């Protein structure tokens, strides 16, 4: 049907109405075997009624963890502010006295005064955290709460797995179509009560302007992963160590439908990453809008934490689905690339083969044999006049037979 006739709106109203009723529906308690004795059916019914829902338990555990994280980080923030005020008062007092033995003028005095257990045990003027902060300032290094946290405390604060609910996955070909779908949801009564998440790449969702302006789009993924591996001083500022800002972003996304632009704007207000915020909100979202390639690729779904279990999948513009599947699971390999690969693998094997394990040597030899067969076949396939290569369509088995590579198990190489 033509554009603008209400196709998306019809899908939205019907699917979201069903989803709302599905979430409100009580679990089924139908006995499968009616020929069993009554006391057996009554016993199983009571067992089901008294049993605890594991999803509800997991959800309660996650909510309790989120509340405890907020309380702890809020207390730590208040303590840091108090420490900063105390340190400022100490510095102002020392500057006013003009003493050369100020804690900030002598590292030895700081260590002797604030780290001697005999002298500080009865001194109630400064807390232990303030003394450690002063010592860190004296050594010209950043004070971090993780310096005084124990490993046991870190293990106890580990984030539990958030349970997933039934949801609707809406897939389309382009991000503009996804944005149009979200705008249609906003027009309905579901727009202000349906948690909706739009997944995209770092190119669309990155909120770090320094990375976006100084890095090409093709290198944005590598730059992002590189900054995550750096220390706190070089870490991306939109991935804070504290969890509260990301939890706040998830709360905003759970209250209304948000497209990519809305998500980026809200993430900038909270100074967090919209890309990882969207990924973290998938579990409790009612609607997840995503492109074809993220839905059809298993590796992409696993990387994003997307599970299609107990969910409904709606594919828009389905006439493009076959071409998208072929593009997702295909790769273009020309003769020049095969020759280059063969040369690189041979150089690598010649230099490092003595350091490799026996199984690795076998796999690399198989790879070299396969690349030699492909290189020889591509060089041999020419037209009769010696011009450009012919366009041929062959099955996998036929191609490997003609290339004299049918004796090589390519699946073992791929693994």
Tab-separated table of C-alpha atoms in Angstrom:
chain	number	residue	atom	x	y	z
A	1	UNK	CA	0.000	0.000	0.000
A	2	UNK	CA	1.171	3.585	-0.520
A	3	UNK	CA	3.129	5.514	2.085
A	4	UNK	CA	1.108	7.338	4.709
A	5	UNK	CA	-1.913	5.013	4.784
A	6	UNK	CA	-1.449	3.994	8.420
A	7	UNK	CA	0.350	0.656	8.132
A	8	UNK	CA	2.799	1.357	10.966
A	9	UNK	CA	0.066	2.804	13.162
A	10	UNK	CA	-2.061	-0.308	12.719
A	11	UNK	CA	0.852	-2.554	13.629
A	12	UNK	CA	1.666	-0.439	16.687
A	13	UNK	CA	-1.856	-0.384	18.095
A	14	UNK	CA	-2.459	-4.087	17.570
A	15	UNK	CA	0.911	-5.379	18.792
A	16	UNK	CA	1.218	-3.091	21.832
A	17	UNK	CA	-2.345	-3.842	22.905
A	18	UNK	CA	-1.548	-7.547	22.807
A	19	UNK	CA	1.707	-6.989	24.712
A	20	UNK	CA	-0.065	-5.006	27.430
A	21	UNK	CA	-2.635	-7.768	27.887
A	22	UNK	CA	0.117	-10.392	27.823
A	23	UNK	CA	2.044	-8.728	30.663
A	24	UNK	CA	-1.148	-8.389	32.720
A	25	UNK	CA	-2.259	-11.967	32.079
A	26	UNK	CA	-1.882	-14.406	34.970
A	27	UNK	CA	0.225	-17.535	34.423
A	28	UNK	CA	-1.655	-20.487	33.028
A	29	UNK	CA	-2.612	-23.199	35.508
A	30	UNK	CA	-4.088	-25.821	33.222
A	31	UNK	CA	-3.597	-29.451	34.117
A	32	UNK	CA	-2.284	-31.478	31.212
A	33	UNK	CA	-3.448	-34.904	32.417
A	34	UNK	CA	-7.107	-34.830	33.344
A	35	UNK	CA	-7.233	-38.570	34.040
A	36	UNK	CA	-5.032	-38.323	37.128
A	37	UNK	CA	-6.556	-38.493	40.618
A	38	UNK	CA	-8.003	-35.318	42.060
A	39	UNK	CA	-5.600	-35.231	44.981
A	40	UNK	CA	-2.641	-35.297	42.574
A	41	UNK	CA	-3.976	-32.334	40.576
A	42	UNK	CA	-4.764	-30.405	43.764
A	43	UNK	CA	-1.273	-31.039	45.104
A	44	UNK	CA	0.398	-29.772	41.901
A	45	UNK	CA	-1.908	-26.743	41.853
A	46	UNK	CA	-0.920	-25.835	45.415
A	47	UNK	CA	2.732	-26.337	44.540
A	48	UNK	CA	2.425	-23.932	41.616
A	49	UNK	CA	0.613	-21.358	43.718
A	50	UNK	CA	3.172	-21.552	46.505
A	51	UNK	CA	6.207	-21.619	44.225
A	52	UNK	CA	8.231	-18.451	43.822
A	53	UNK	CA	8.531	-16.858	40.394
A	54	UNK	CA	12.267	-16.854	39.567
A	55	UNK	CA	11.924	-13.794	37.323
A	56	UNK	CA	10.262	-11.847	40.124
A	57	UNK	CA	13.017	-12.873	42.534
A	58	UNK	CA	15.718	-11.837	40.046
A	59	UNK	CA	13.959	-8.537	39.398
A	60	UNK	CA	13.676	-7.799	43.114
A	61	UNK	CA	17.349	-8.677	43.592
A	62	UNK	CA	18.367	-6.306	40.794
A	63	UNK	CA	16.210	-3.459	42.137
A	64	UNK	CA	17.646	-3.906	45.634
A	65	UNK	CA	21.145	-3.832	44.171
A	66	UNK	CA	20.370	-0.635	42.238
A	67	UNK	CA	19.002	1.038	45.374
A	68	UNK	CA	22.044	0.045	47.418
A	69	UNK	CA	24.386	1.361	44.690
A	70	UNK	CA	22.569	4.693	44.622
A	71	UNK	CA	22.722	5.025	48.411
A	72	UNK	CA	26.399	4.098	48.560
A	73	UNK	CA	27.489	6.390	45.734
A	74	UNK	CA	25.379	9.241	47.109
A	75	UNK	CA	27.081	8.859	50.496
A	76	UNK	CA	30.502	8.715	48.824
A	77	UNK	CA	29.728	11.881	46.879
A	78	UNK	CA	28.712	13.717	50.053
A	79	UNK	CA	31.862	12.513	51.772
A	80	UNK	CA	34.044	13.710	48.896
A	81	UNK	CA	32.437	17.145	49.076
A	82	UNK	CA	33.024	17.285	52.823
A	83	UNK	CA	36.619	16.168	52.351
A	84	UNK	CA	37.139	18.827	49.712
A	85	UNK	CA	35.826	21.507	52.051
A	86	UNK	CA	38.028	20.238	54.890
A	87	UNK	CA	41.096	20.148	52.681
A	88	UNK	CA	40.320	23.664	51.486
A	89	UNK	CA	40.049	24.822	55.068
A	90	UNK	CA	43.367	23.169	55.949
A	91	UNK	CA	45.092	24.770	52.978
A	92	UNK	CA	43.640	28.180	53.784
A	93	UNK	CA	44.704	27.844	57.410
A	94	UNK	CA	48.218	26.783	56.439
A	95	UNK	CA	48.488	29.594	53.895
A	96	UNK	CA	47.361	32.121	56.480
A	97	UNK	CA	49.942	31.001	58.982
A	98	UNK	CA	52.636	31.077	56.320
A	99	UNK	CA	54.285	28.072	57.913
A	100	UNK	CA	56.990	26.356	55.955
A	101	UNK	CA	56.044	23.063	57.612
A	102	UNK	CA	52.611	23.001	55.992
A	103	UNK	CA	51.454	19.517	54.896
A	104	UNK	CA	51.470	20.723	51.311
A	105	UNK	CA	55.063	21.951	51.478
A	106	UNK	CA	56.634	18.793	52.866
A	107	UNK	CA	55.789	15.258	51.904
A	108	UNK	CA	57.578	13.935	54.960
A	109	UNK	CA	55.444	16.013	57.306
A	110	UNK	CA	52.265	14.754	55.610
A	111	UNK	CA	53.288	11.116	55.946
A	112	UNK	CA	54.481	11.555	59.517
A	113	UNK	CA	51.436	13.511	60.616
A	114	UNK	CA	48.627	11.693	58.853
A	115	UNK	CA	49.869	8.109	58.557
A	116	UNK	CA	51.294	7.444	62.001
A	117	UNK	CA	48.823	5.230	63.808
A	118	UNK	CA	50.178	6.288	67.207
A	119	UNK	CA	49.578	9.976	66.548
A	120	UNK	CA	46.294	9.743	64.659
A	121	UNK	CA	44.577	7.138	66.778
A	122	UNK	CA	43.412	9.691	69.290
A	123	UNK	CA	43.181	12.664	66.922
A	124	UNK	CA	39.554	13.239	66.059
A	125	UNK	CA	40.027	16.406	64.015
A	126	UNK	CA	40.381	14.603	60.653
A	127	UNK	CA	38.874	11.327	59.496
A	128	UNK	CA	40.851	8.500	57.926
A	129	UNK	CA	39.550	9.365	54.435
A	130	UNK	CA	40.709	12.990	54.859
A	131	UNK	CA	44.192	11.876	55.900
A	132	UNK	CA	44.435	9.623	52.856
A	133	UNK	CA	43.219	12.456	50.658
A	134	UNK	CA	45.877	14.788	52.062
A	135	UNK	CA	48.536	12.193	51.517
A	136	UNK	CA	47.390	11.695	47.932
A	137	UNK	CA	47.489	15.434	47.297
A	138	UNK	CA	50.994	15.606	48.772
A	139	UNK	CA	52.154	12.932	46.323
A	140	UNK	CA	50.514	14.755	43.386
A	141	UNK	CA	48.214	11.869	42.484
A	142	UNK	CA	44.458	11.627	42.154
A	143	UNK	CA	42.573	10.334	45.170
A	144	UNK	CA	40.378	7.373	44.281
A	145	UNK	CA	37.924	5.544	46.463
A	146	UNK	CA	39.045	2.257	44.941
A	147	UNK	CA	42.365	2.624	46.781
A	148	UNK	CA	40.674	1.852	50.074
A	149	UNK	CA	38.035	-0.588	48.808
A	150	UNK	CA	38.632	-4.255	49.466
A	151	UNK	CA	38.224	-7.085	46.995
A	152	UNK	CA	35.434	-8.536	49.101
A	153	UNK	CA	33.472	-5.304	48.886
A	154	UNK	CA	33.894	-5.295	45.113
A	155	UNK	CA	32.575	-8.845	44.846
A	156	UNK	CA	29.556	-8.015	46.970
A	157	UNK	CA	28.704	-5.024	44.763
A	158	UNK	CA	28.869	-6.997	41.519
A	159	UNK	CA	25.921	-6.236	39.261
A	160	UNK	CA	23.398	-9.107	39.224
A	161	UNK	CA	21.850	-10.286	35.991
A	162	UNK	CA	18.755	-8.296	35.107
A	163	UNK	CA	15.803	-10.516	34.079
A	164	UNK	CA	14.285	-10.090	30.649
A	165	UNK	CA	10.578	-9.699	29.847
A	166	UNK	CA	8.533	-10.471	26.757
A	167	UNK	CA	8.946	-7.722	24.214
A	168	UNK	CA	8.436	-6.736	20.597
A	169	UNK	CA	11.431	-6.442	18.273
A	170	UNK	CA	10.789	-4.113	15.358
A	171	UNK	CA	13.364	-4.340	12.578
A	172	UNK	CA	13.678	-2.108	9.558
A	173	UNK	CA	16.259	-1.345	6.927
A	174	UNK	CA	17.371	2.184	7.823
A	175	UNK	CA	17.548	4.316	10.948
A	176	UNK	CA	15.220	6.893	9.412
A	177	UNK	CA	12.504	4.229	9.173
A	178	UNK	CA	13.105	3.297	12.811
A	179	UNK	CA	12.822	6.939	13.818
A	180	UNK	CA	9.550	7.202	11.913
A	181	UNK	CA	8.271	4.117	13.741
A	182	UNK	CA	9.100	5.618	17.138
A	183	UNK	CA	7.423	8.891	16.179
A	184	UNK	CA	4.269	6.921	15.356
A	185	UNK	CA	4.366	5.316	18.805
A	186	UNK	CA	4.571	8.767	20.390
A	187	UNK	CA	1.316	9.713	18.658
A	188	UNK	CA	-0.583	6.942	20.447
A	189	UNK	CA	-1.475	6.485	24.106
A	190	UNK	CA	1.414	4.027	24.403
A	191	UNK	CA	4.023	6.716	23.794
A	192	UNK	CA	4.136	7.925	27.415
A	193	UNK	CA	3.884	4.538	29.101
A	194	UNK	CA	5.819	2.097	26.896
A	195	UNK	CA	9.561	1.655	27.469
A	196	UNK	CA	11.027	1.745	23.978
A	197	UNK	CA	14.712	1.415	23.077
A	198	UNK	CA	16.323	2.109	19.708
A	199	UNK	CA	19.590	0.295	19.082
A	200	UNK	CA	22.217	1.716	16.802
A	201	UNK	CA	25.943	1.840	16.226
A	202	UNK	CA	28.481	4.056	17.937
A	203	UNK	CA	28.339	6.375	14.943
A	204	UNK	CA	24.738	7.301	15.807
A	205	UNK	CA	24.925	7.072	19.614
A	206	UNK	CA	28.401	8.260	20.638
A	207	UNK	CA	28.126	11.334	22.900
A	208	UNK	CA	31.840	12.095	23.234
A	209	UNK	CA	32.448	15.045	20.926
A	210	UNK	CA	36.233	14.765	21.243
A	211	UNK	CA	36.154	11.230	19.858
A	212	UNK	CA	33.624	12.028	17.135
A	213	UNK	CA	35.479	15.078	15.795
A	214	UNK	CA	38.955	13.583	15.918
A	215	UNK	CA	38.187	10.099	14.639
A	216	UNK	CA	36.811	8.756	11.381
A	217	UNK	CA	33.562	6.806	11.475
A	218	UNK	CA	35.307	3.581	10.460
A	219	UNK	CA	37.716	3.860	13.417
A	220	UNK	CA	35.162	4.912	16.012
A	221	UNK	CA	34.661	1.382	17.386
A	222	UNK	CA	38.385	0.808	17.863
A	223	UNK	CA	38.836	4.205	19.502
A	224	UNK	CA	35.974	3.531	21.921
A	225	UNK	CA	37.329	0.129	22.947
A	226	UNK	CA	40.813	1.585	23.325
A	227	UNK	CA	39.588	4.294	25.707
A	228	UNK	CA	37.812	1.692	27.847
A	229	UNK	CA	41.084	-0.141	28.403
A	230	UNK	CA	42.900	2.990	29.548
A	231	UNK	CA	43.188	4.101	33.143
A	232	UNK	CA	40.852	6.553	34.795
A	233	UNK	CA	42.847	9.560	33.651
A	234	UNK	CA	42.405	8.664	29.954
A	235	UNK	CA	39.087	6.863	30.253
A	236	UNK	CA	36.100	8.168	28.288
A	237	UNK	CA	34.352	10.770	30.414
A	238	UNK	CA	30.936	9.488	29.317
A	239	UNK	CA	31.580	6.087	30.894
A	240	UNK	CA	31.775	7.108	34.564
A	241	UNK	CA	33.086	4.756	37.187
A	242	UNK	CA	29.972	5.342	39.256
A	243	UNK	CA	26.878	3.420	38.192
A	244	UNK	CA	24.275	5.971	39.268
A	245	UNK	CA	24.349	8.111	36.050
A	246	UNK	CA	23.775	5.039	33.879
A	247	UNK	CA	20.957	3.882	36.171
A	248	UNK	CA	19.384	7.342	35.846
A	249	UNK	CA	19.514	7.070	32.053
A	250	UNK	CA	17.858	3.644	32.210
A	251	UNK	CA	15.102	5.088	34.404
A	252	UNK	CA	14.416	7.789	31.822
A	253	UNK	CA	14.246	5.197	29.055
A	254	UNK	CA	11.794	3.066	31.035
A	255	UNK	CA	9.205	5.839	31.238
A	256	UNK	CA	8.566	6.727	27.589
A	257	UNK	CA	9.385	5.951	23.974
A	258	UNK	CA	12.687	7.467	22.886
A	259	UNK	CA	14.256	7.512	19.451
A	260	UNK	CA	17.968	7.905	18.793
A	261	UNK	CA	17.873	11.704	18.940
A	262	UNK	CA	15.971	11.710	22.242
A	263	UNK	CA	18.370	9.146	23.679
A	264	UNK	CA	21.448	11.141	22.683
A	265	UNK	CA	19.997	14.376	24.117
A	266	UNK	CA	19.136	12.724	27.430
A	267	UNK	CA	22.532	11.009	27.620
A	268	UNK	CA	24.314	14.325	27.067
A	269	UNK	CA	22.347	15.877	29.923
A	270	UNK	CA	23.509	13.082	32.238
A	271	UNK	CA	27.044	12.963	30.716
A	272	UNK	CA	26.836	9.235	30.003
A	273	UNK	CA	27.193	7.075	26.905
A	274	UNK	CA	23.983	6.605	24.923
A	275	UNK	CA	25.369	3.525	23.145
A	276	UNK	CA	25.936	1.507	26.310
A	277	UNK	CA	22.841	3.011	27.918
A	278	UNK	CA	20.670	1.622	25.124
A	279	UNK	CA	22.289	-1.801	25.447
A	280	UNK	CA	21.731	-1.818	29.193
A	281	UNK	CA	18.024	-0.997	28.764
A	282	UNK	CA	17.154	-3.845	26.399
A	283	UNK	CA	16.200	-6.353	29.114
A	284	UNK	CA	13.285	-4.349	30.541
A	285	UNK	CA	12.182	-2.608	27.344
A	286	UNK	CA	8.749	-3.405	25.889
A	287	UNK	CA	9.721	-2.406	22.343
A	288	UNK	CA	13.191	-2.667	20.810
A	289	UNK	CA	13.724	-1.019	17.425
A	290	UNK	CA	16.839	-2.105	15.572
A	291	UNK	CA	18.219	-2.429	12.019
A	292	UNK	CA	18.159	-5.637	10.013
A	293	UNK	CA	21.843	-6.448	10.464
A	294	UNK	CA	21.618	-6.414	14.271
A	295	UNK	CA	18.633	-8.759	14.263
A	296	UNK	CA	19.763	-11.246	11.629
A	297	UNK	CA	23.346	-11.682	12.817
A	298	UNK	CA	23.700	-14.032	15.768
A	299	UNK	CA	27.058	-12.576	16.795
A	300	UNK	CA	25.573	-9.056	16.785
A	301	UNK	CA	22.646	-10.187	18.953
A	302	UNK	CA	24.979	-11.839	21.441
A	303	UNK	CA	27.203	-8.751	21.584
A	304	UNK	CA	24.194	-6.514	22.255
A	305	UNK	CA	22.649	-8.904	24.773
A	306	UNK	CA	19.535	-9.382	22.620
A	307	UNK	CA	17.544	-12.587	23.167
A	308	UNK	CA	14.520	-13.403	21.004
A	309	UNK	CA	13.121	-15.901	23.495
A	310	UNK	CA	9.437	-15.335	24.377
A	311	UNK	CA	9.309	-12.276	22.128
A	312	UNK	CA	7.563	-11.131	18.958
A	313	UNK	CA	9.567	-10.060	15.893
A	314	UNK	CA	8.076	-7.595	13.405
A	315	UNK	CA	10.025	-6.965	10.193
A	316	UNK	CA	9.182	-3.892	8.175
A	317	UNK	CA	10.044	-3.591	4.489
A	318	UNK	CA	10.317	-7.376	4.321
A	319	UNK	CA	10.858	-7.386	0.554
A	320	UNK	CA	14.438	-6.278	1.303
A	321	UNK	CA	14.969	-9.133	3.758
A	322	UNK	CA	16.562	-11.622	1.330
A	323	UNK	CA	19.087	-9.099	0.049
A	324	UNK	CA	19.948	-8.095	3.611
A	325	UNK	CA	20.500	-11.712	4.671
A	326	UNK	CA	22.766	-12.303	1.683
A	327	UNK	CA	24.747	-9.136	2.426
A	328	UNK	CA	25.036	-10.016	6.139
A	329	UNK	CA	26.357	-13.520	5.564
A	330	UNK	CA	28.473	-12.820	2.461
A	331	UNK	CA	31.949	-11.468	1.874
A	332	UNK	CA	33.620	-10.134	-1.266
A	333	UNK	CA	37.042	-11.633	-1.942
A	334	UNK	CA	39.010	-10.629	-5.034
A	335	UNK	CA	42.184	-12.090	-6.535
A	336	UNK	CA	44.394	-9.273	-5.251
A	337	UNK	CA	43.186	-9.807	-1.690
A	338	UNK	CA	43.816	-13.569	-1.895
A	339	UNK	CA	47.375	-13.002	-3.149
A	340	UNK	CA	48.059	-10.522	-0.368
A	341	UNK	CA	46.633	-12.851	2.277
A	342	UNK	CA	48.738	-15.736	1.042
A	343	UNK	CA	51.889	-13.649	1.219
A	344	UNK	CA	51.125	-12.372	4.740
A	345	UNK	CA	50.277	-15.792	6.154
A	346	UNK	CA	53.411	-17.324	4.634
A	347	UNK	CA	55.583	-14.565	6.113
A	348	UNK	CA	53.973	-15.034	9.523
A	349	UNK	CA	54.408	-18.807	9.440
A	350	UNK	CA	58.018	-18.577	8.300
A	351	UNK	CA	58.913	-16.268	11.176
A	352	UNK	CA	56.951	-17.776	14.075
A	353	UNK	CA	56.391	-21.440	13.229
A	354	UNK	CA	58.878	-22.619	15.867
A	355	UNK	CA	56.926	-20.831	18.592
A	356	UNK	CA	53.567	-22.304	17.621
A	357	UNK	CA	51.903	-25.352	19.054
A	358	UNK	CA	51.412	-28.416	16.897
A	359	UNK	CA	47.678	-27.882	16.370
A	360	UNK	CA	48.271	-24.261	15.347
A	361	UNK	CA	50.888	-25.347	12.838
A	362	UNK	CA	48.410	-27.773	11.280
A	363	UNK	CA	45.692	-25.120	10.982
A	364	UNK	CA	48.057	-22.570	9.450
A	365	UNK	CA	49.303	-25.122	6.909
A	366	UNK	CA	45.697	-25.840	5.944
A	367	UNK	CA	45.043	-22.119	5.585
A	368	UNK	CA	48.080	-21.699	3.332
A	369	UNK	CA	46.994	-24.685	1.216
A	370	UNK	CA	43.497	-23.218	0.832
A	371	UNK	CA	44.827	-19.772	-0.109
A	372	UNK	CA	47.216	-21.321	-2.666
A	373	UNK	CA	44.349	-23.219	-4.249
A	374	UNK	CA	42.179	-20.101	-4.410
A	375	UNK	CA	45.020	-17.991	-5.794
A	376	UNK	CA	45.810	-20.555	-8.495
A	377	UNK	CA	42.144	-20.918	-9.443
A	378	UNK	CA	41.563	-17.163	-9.711
A	379	UNK	CA	44.635	-16.726	-11.873
A	380	UNK	CA	43.501	-19.530	-14.170
A	381	UNK	CA	39.926	-18.320	-14.673
A	382	UNK	CA	40.268	-16.003	-17.669
A	383	UNK	CA	38.317	-15.364	-20.805
A	384	UNK	CA	39.469	-16.869	-24.072
A	385	UNK	CA	41.114	-13.637	-25.208
A	386	UNK	CA	42.934	-13.222	-21.889
A	387	UNK	CA	40.883	-10.254	-20.758
A	388	UNK	CA	38.960	-9.781	-17.543
A	389	UNK	CA	37.741	-12.805	-15.556
A	390	UNK	CA	34.396	-14.336	-16.450
A	391	UNK	CA	31.354	-14.047	-14.199
A	392	UNK	CA	30.601	-17.547	-12.935
A	393	UNK	CA	28.049	-18.818	-10.436
A	394	UNK	CA	28.950	-22.078	-8.696
A	395	UNK	CA	27.960	-23.972	-5.633
A	396	UNK	CA	30.368	-24.362	-2.736
A	397	UNK	CA	31.208	-27.998	-3.425
A	398	UNK	CA	31.648	-27.391	-7.152
A	399	UNK	CA	33.869	-24.392	-6.506
A	400	UNK	CA	36.117	-26.272	-4.058
A	401	UNK	CA	36.358	-29.220	-6.487
A	402	UNK	CA	37.358	-27.006	-9.423
A	403	UNK	CA	39.884	-25.198	-7.194
A	404	UNK	CA	41.337	-28.569	-6.075
A	405	UNK	CA	40.606	-27.636	-2.467
A	406	UNK	CA	37.839	-30.127	-1.750
A	407	UNK	CA	40.171	-32.176	0.477
A	408	UNK	CA	40.523	-29.246	2.915
A	409	UNK	CA	38.025	-29.017	5.761
A	410	UNK	CA	37.282	-25.288	5.831
A	411	UNK	CA	35.091	-25.615	8.924
A	412	UNK	CA	38.060	-26.623	11.098
A	413	UNK	CA	39.946	-23.581	9.826
A	414	UNK	CA	37.013	-21.322	10.627
A	415	UNK	CA	36.826	-22.621	14.197
